[in-house]
Amino acid sequence: MTLAIPFDNSYARLPAALFTRQDPVPVPEPRLLAWNEALAEELGITGTPDAAIFAGNALPDGATPLAQAYAGHQFGGFSPSLGDGRALLLGEVIDRQGQRRDIQLKGSGRTPYSRGGDGRAWLGPVLREYVVSEAMHAMGIPTTRALAAVLTGEEIYRETALPGAVLTRVAASHLRVGHFEYFAARDDRASLQALYDHAVERHDPGAQDPLAFLQGVITRQSALVARWLGVGFIHGVMNTDNTTISGETIDYGPCAFMDNYHPTTVYSSIDRHGRYAYDNQVQVLPWNMAKLASALLLLMPDPDAAIQPFTEAVHAMPALIEAQRQKVFAAKIGITTPRDGDAALIDDLLALMQAGGSDFTNTFRALPTNDAKDHLADREAFLDWTARWHDRLAEEPDPAALMTRSNPAVIPRNHRIEQMITAAVAGDMAPFERLMSALARPYAEPADPDLTKPPAQDEVVTATFCGT
Ligand code: AMP
Ligand code: MG
């Protein structure tokens, strides 16, 4: 049966300054590598997946492919013109829950926003994003999704020749903080207003004004970053063009999950000063929201008068994020609702883990069992901590069950991702399939216990690269 996507495109009707219509650039030999049947069903897509469509060689009925314009602060510096340089929004669908969702090709060729780039992606980052975004979703963390991955049959060049690929990404929207910055930097209030109206309709239908909208984004993003911390996730490039309005995680470039707990962990090879280190993510987010606030001020009838409430919304963020973080980590140690004293309990455990170089995921996962002590170097200190903790847990209804559903057994560890990519480049998709099936149920013990193990010395990945 021919593939049918029930498009209902709204972005393509927005003012022309917001995007450029652009068709994908065909590739020599599309071959479907991965297809997300469950997601296709959720989106109301019917028929047989067609590699030609997900490579950009054929356009499905109803698609209006376009590249979006956006700007962004990258590592603190402003780039007024970024935009989709290698991605195209095919269109939107209303999913089975009534939610509008974007369907985007990533790696589909050059666009007017490509600057010096080739508009392409290679297989490694495409599969990394596929696996990690689907793992995030299975853990219950808001994220863009992966619908399909295709090989293009084309060689592309990074440091060396690599197999080209296209990812089909699904998102509540692809709107980024950088979309707002783009029009604010140009003082184009009409386009900014149209963008704002579109964003409000999609993400904050109840918002009465730009301040309420800002608060909605702040709430979603604060909850998101707290969830990242809870699974040891380091995004790696929290630029404002990689920070969504929807509150979904987007752009799995040099991202990684920590093995050993250390709060200043950085993996990204381009993040030389640790701007986007694990613990710095809580500081970067308010910085990014300040950029959104500045852009939204232009929509206010009296921007000067609005500065104070907008500033207050941003200044309230550290406390908001910390409260979210405490809630996430309280659940990880079996506490339903944190109260006074619980923050110290959490931070004392983290300090012991840091001192002992404990594996983040496995230590939390072992807490309800007798094996937890094996993960902490200072056993005596851990036993003292355990005594305090058990006193506190006496008041909790079912801490073991709460911990089991708050602490994943299996995460997409860097060394497994790298091994999966190496195998896929050599034509072996078995490690990809093996990872996908374990990561689909992260809170269950995987059939293959190897996937829960930290890397052996020679498997440790010390840096992730942006050469995507
Ligand atoms: P990213 O690092 O993927 O978040 O991308 C940042 C910006 O660079 C976005 O505007 C991308 O569209 C653009 N970009 C990244 N890689 C390429 C590429 N290979 N070709 C063209 N544009 C690219
Ligand atoms: Mg990006």
PDB file of N, CA, C and O and ligand atoms in Angstrom, residues 70 74 82-86 114-115 117-120 158 241-242 251 468, ligand 1:
ATOM      1  N   TYR A  70      15.905  30.977  11.399  1.00  0.00           N
ATOM      2  CA  TYR A  70      16.122  31.266  12.813  1.00  0.00           C
ATOM      3  C   TYR A  70      17.545  31.768  13.025  1.00  0.00           C
ATOM      4  O   TYR A  70      18.383  31.667  12.131  1.00  0.00           O
ATOM      5  N   GLN A  74      25.286  31.034  19.960  1.00  0.00           N
ATOM      6  CA  GLN A  74      26.078  29.811  19.995  1.00  0.00           C
ATOM      7  C   GLN A  74      27.291  30.052  20.884  1.00  0.00           C
ATOM      8  O   GLN A  74      28.092  30.931  20.581  1.00  0.00           O
ATOM      9  N   LEU A  82      20.935  31.777  11.086  1.00  0.00           N
ATOM     10  CA  LEU A  82      21.211  30.337  11.016  1.00  0.00           C
ATOM     11  C   LEU A  82      20.144  29.742  10.106  1.00  0.00           C
ATOM     12  O   LEU A  82      20.221  29.867   8.899  1.00  0.00           O
ATOM     13  N   GLY A  83      19.130  29.158  10.676  1.00  0.00           N
ATOM     14  CA  GLY A  83      18.055  28.568   9.861  1.00  0.00           C
ATOM     15  C   GLY A  83      18.354  27.122   9.532  1.00  0.00           C
ATOM     16  O   GLY A  83      19.428  26.599   9.834  1.00  0.00           O
ATOM     17  N   ASP A  84      17.367  26.450   8.921  1.00  0.00           N
ATOM     18  CA  ASP A  84      17.524  25.044   8.553  1.00  0.00           C
ATOM     19  C   ASP A  84      18.508  24.924   7.395  1.00  0.00           C
ATOM     20  O   ASP A  84      18.136  25.080   6.235  1.00  0.00           O
ATOM     21  N   GLY A  85      19.755  24.628   7.716  1.00  0.00           N
ATOM     22  CA  GLY A  85      20.776  24.528   6.684  1.00  0.00           C
ATOM     23  C   GLY A  85      20.864  23.146   6.063  1.00  0.00           C
ATOM     24  O   GLY A  85      21.499  22.960   5.023  1.00  0.00           O
ATOM     25  N   ARG A  86      20.258  22.177   6.737  1.00  0.00           N
ATOM     26  CA  ARG A  86      20.271  20.826   6.171  1.00  0.00           C
ATOM     27  C   ARG A  86      19.022  20.050   6.581  1.00  0.00           C
ATOM     28  O   ARG A  86      19.027  18.822   6.653  1.00  0.00           O
ATOM     29  N   SER A 114      22.196  27.231   4.190  1.00  0.00           N
ATOM     30  CA  SER A 114      23.294  26.273   4.390  1.00  0.00           C
ATOM     31  C   SER A 114      24.652  26.921   4.622  1.00  0.00           C
ATOM     32  O   SER A 114      25.581  26.260   5.089  1.00  0.00           O
ATOM     33  N   ARG A 115      24.802  28.190   4.300  1.00  0.00           N
ATOM     34  CA  ARG A 115      26.126  28.834   4.354  1.00  0.00           C
ATOM     35  C   ARG A 115      27.149  27.909   3.684  1.00  0.00           C
ATOM     36  O   ARG A 115      26.908  27.431   2.601  1.00  0.00           O
ATOM     37  N   GLY A 117      27.919  24.841   4.405  1.00  0.00           N
ATOM     38  CA  GLY A 117      27.695  23.406   4.649  1.00  0.00           C
ATOM     39  C   GLY A 117      27.152  22.660   3.453  1.00  0.00           C
ATOM     40  O   GLY A 117      26.664  23.248   2.491  1.00  0.00           O
ATOM     41  N   ASP A 118      27.243  21.330   3.511  1.00  0.00           N
ATOM     42  CA  ASP A 118      26.802  20.495   2.388  1.00  0.00           C
ATOM     43  C   ASP A 118      25.332  20.098   2.493  1.00  0.00           C
ATOM     44  O   ASP A 118      24.803  19.427   1.607  1.00  0.00           O
ATOM     45  N   GLY A 119      24.677  20.481   3.576  1.00  0.00           N
ATOM     46  CA  GLY A 119      23.263  20.146   3.710  1.00  0.00           C
ATOM     47  C   GLY A 119      23.005  18.692   4.067  1.00  0.00           C
ATOM     48  O   GLY A 119      21.855  18.249   4.084  1.00  0.00           O
ATOM     49  N   ARG A 120      24.070  17.984   4.369  1.00  0.00           N
ATOM     50  CA  ARG A 120      23.935  16.543   4.589  1.00  0.00           C
ATOM     51  C   ARG A 120      24.257  16.132   6.015  1.00  0.00           C
ATOM     52  O   ARG A 120      24.839  16.905   6.787  1.00  0.00           O
ATOM     53  N   ARG A 158      33.516  14.467   6.000  1.00  0.00           N
ATOM     54  CA  ARG A 158      33.759  15.219   7.228  1.00  0.00           C
ATOM     55  C   ARG A 158      35.286  15.264   7.371  1.00  0.00           C
ATOM     56  O   ARG A 158      35.916  15.963   6.620  1.00  0.00           O
ATOM     57  N   ASP A 241      19.569  28.265  19.651  1.00  0.00           N
ATOM     58  CA  ASP A 241      18.932  27.648  18.482  1.00  0.00           C
ATOM     59  C   ASP A 241      18.672  26.158  18.718  1.00  0.00           C
ATOM     60  O   ASP A 241      18.043  25.511  17.885  1.00  0.00           O
ATOM     61  N   ASN A 242      19.156  25.636  19.837  1.00  0.00           N
ATOM     62  CA  ASN A 242      18.867  24.243  20.176  1.00  0.00           C
ATOM     63  C   ASN A 242      17.997  24.147  21.425  1.00  0.00           C
ATOM     64  O   ASN A 242      17.964  23.118  22.090  1.00  0.00           O
ATOM     65  N   ASP A 251      18.114  18.252  19.031  1.00  0.00           N
ATOM     66  CA  ASP A 251      19.497  18.314  18.520  1.00  0.00           C
ATOM     67  C   ASP A 251      20.482  17.483  19.339  1.00  0.00           C
ATOM     68  O   ASP A 251      21.210  17.999  20.187  1.00  0.00           O
ATOM     69  N   THR A 468      28.847  16.551  12.748  1.00  0.00           N
ATOM     70  CA  THR A 468      27.636  15.815  12.446  1.00  0.00           C
ATOM     71  C   THR A 468      27.222  15.996  11.000  1.00  0.00           C
ATOM     72  O   THR A 468      26.245  15.455  10.583  1.00  0.00           O
TER      73      THR A 468
HETATM   74  P1  AMP B   1      23.610  22.230  14.686  1.00  0.00           P
HETATM   75  O1  AMP B   1      25.045  22.262  15.107  1.00  0.00           O
HETATM   76  O2  AMP B   1      23.215  20.934  14.049  1.00  0.00           O
HETATM   77  O3  AMP B   1      22.682  22.652  15.757  1.00  0.00           O
HETATM   78  O4  AMP B   1      23.493  23.295  13.518  1.00  0.00           O
HETATM   79  C1  AMP B   1      23.721  24.672  13.676  1.00  0.00           C
HETATM   80  C2  AMP B   1      23.456  25.372  12.369  1.00  0.00           C
HETATM   81  O5  AMP B   1      24.350  24.898  11.364  1.00  0.00           O
HETATM   82  C3  AMP B   1      22.059  25.175  11.808  1.00  0.00           C
HETATM   83  O6  AMP B   1      21.722  26.347  11.122  1.00  0.00           O
HETATM   84  C4  AMP B   1      22.268  24.032  10.843  1.00  0.00           C
HETATM   85  O7  AMP B   1      21.280  24.010   9.839  1.00  0.00           O
HETATM   86  C5  AMP B   1      23.626  24.350  10.273  1.00  0.00           C
HETATM   87  N1  AMP B   1      24.318  23.129   9.782  1.00  0.00           N
HETATM   88  C6  AMP B   1      24.870  22.136  10.516  1.00  0.00           C
HETATM   89  N2  AMP B   1      25.413  21.196   9.724  1.00  0.00           N
HETATM   90  C7  AMP B   1      25.207  21.596   8.438  1.00  0.00           C
HETATM   91  C8  AMP B   1      25.538  21.054   7.161  1.00  0.00           C
HETATM   92  N3  AMP B   1      26.203  19.908   7.028  1.00  0.00           N
HETATM   93  N4  AMP B   1      25.151  21.757   6.081  1.00  0.00           N
HETATM   94  C9  AMP B   1      24.501  22.916   6.183  1.00  0.00           C
HETATM   95  N5  AMP B   1      24.169  23.475   7.339  1.00  0.00           N
HETATM   96  C10 AMP B   1      24.508  22.835   8.470  1.00  0.00           C
END
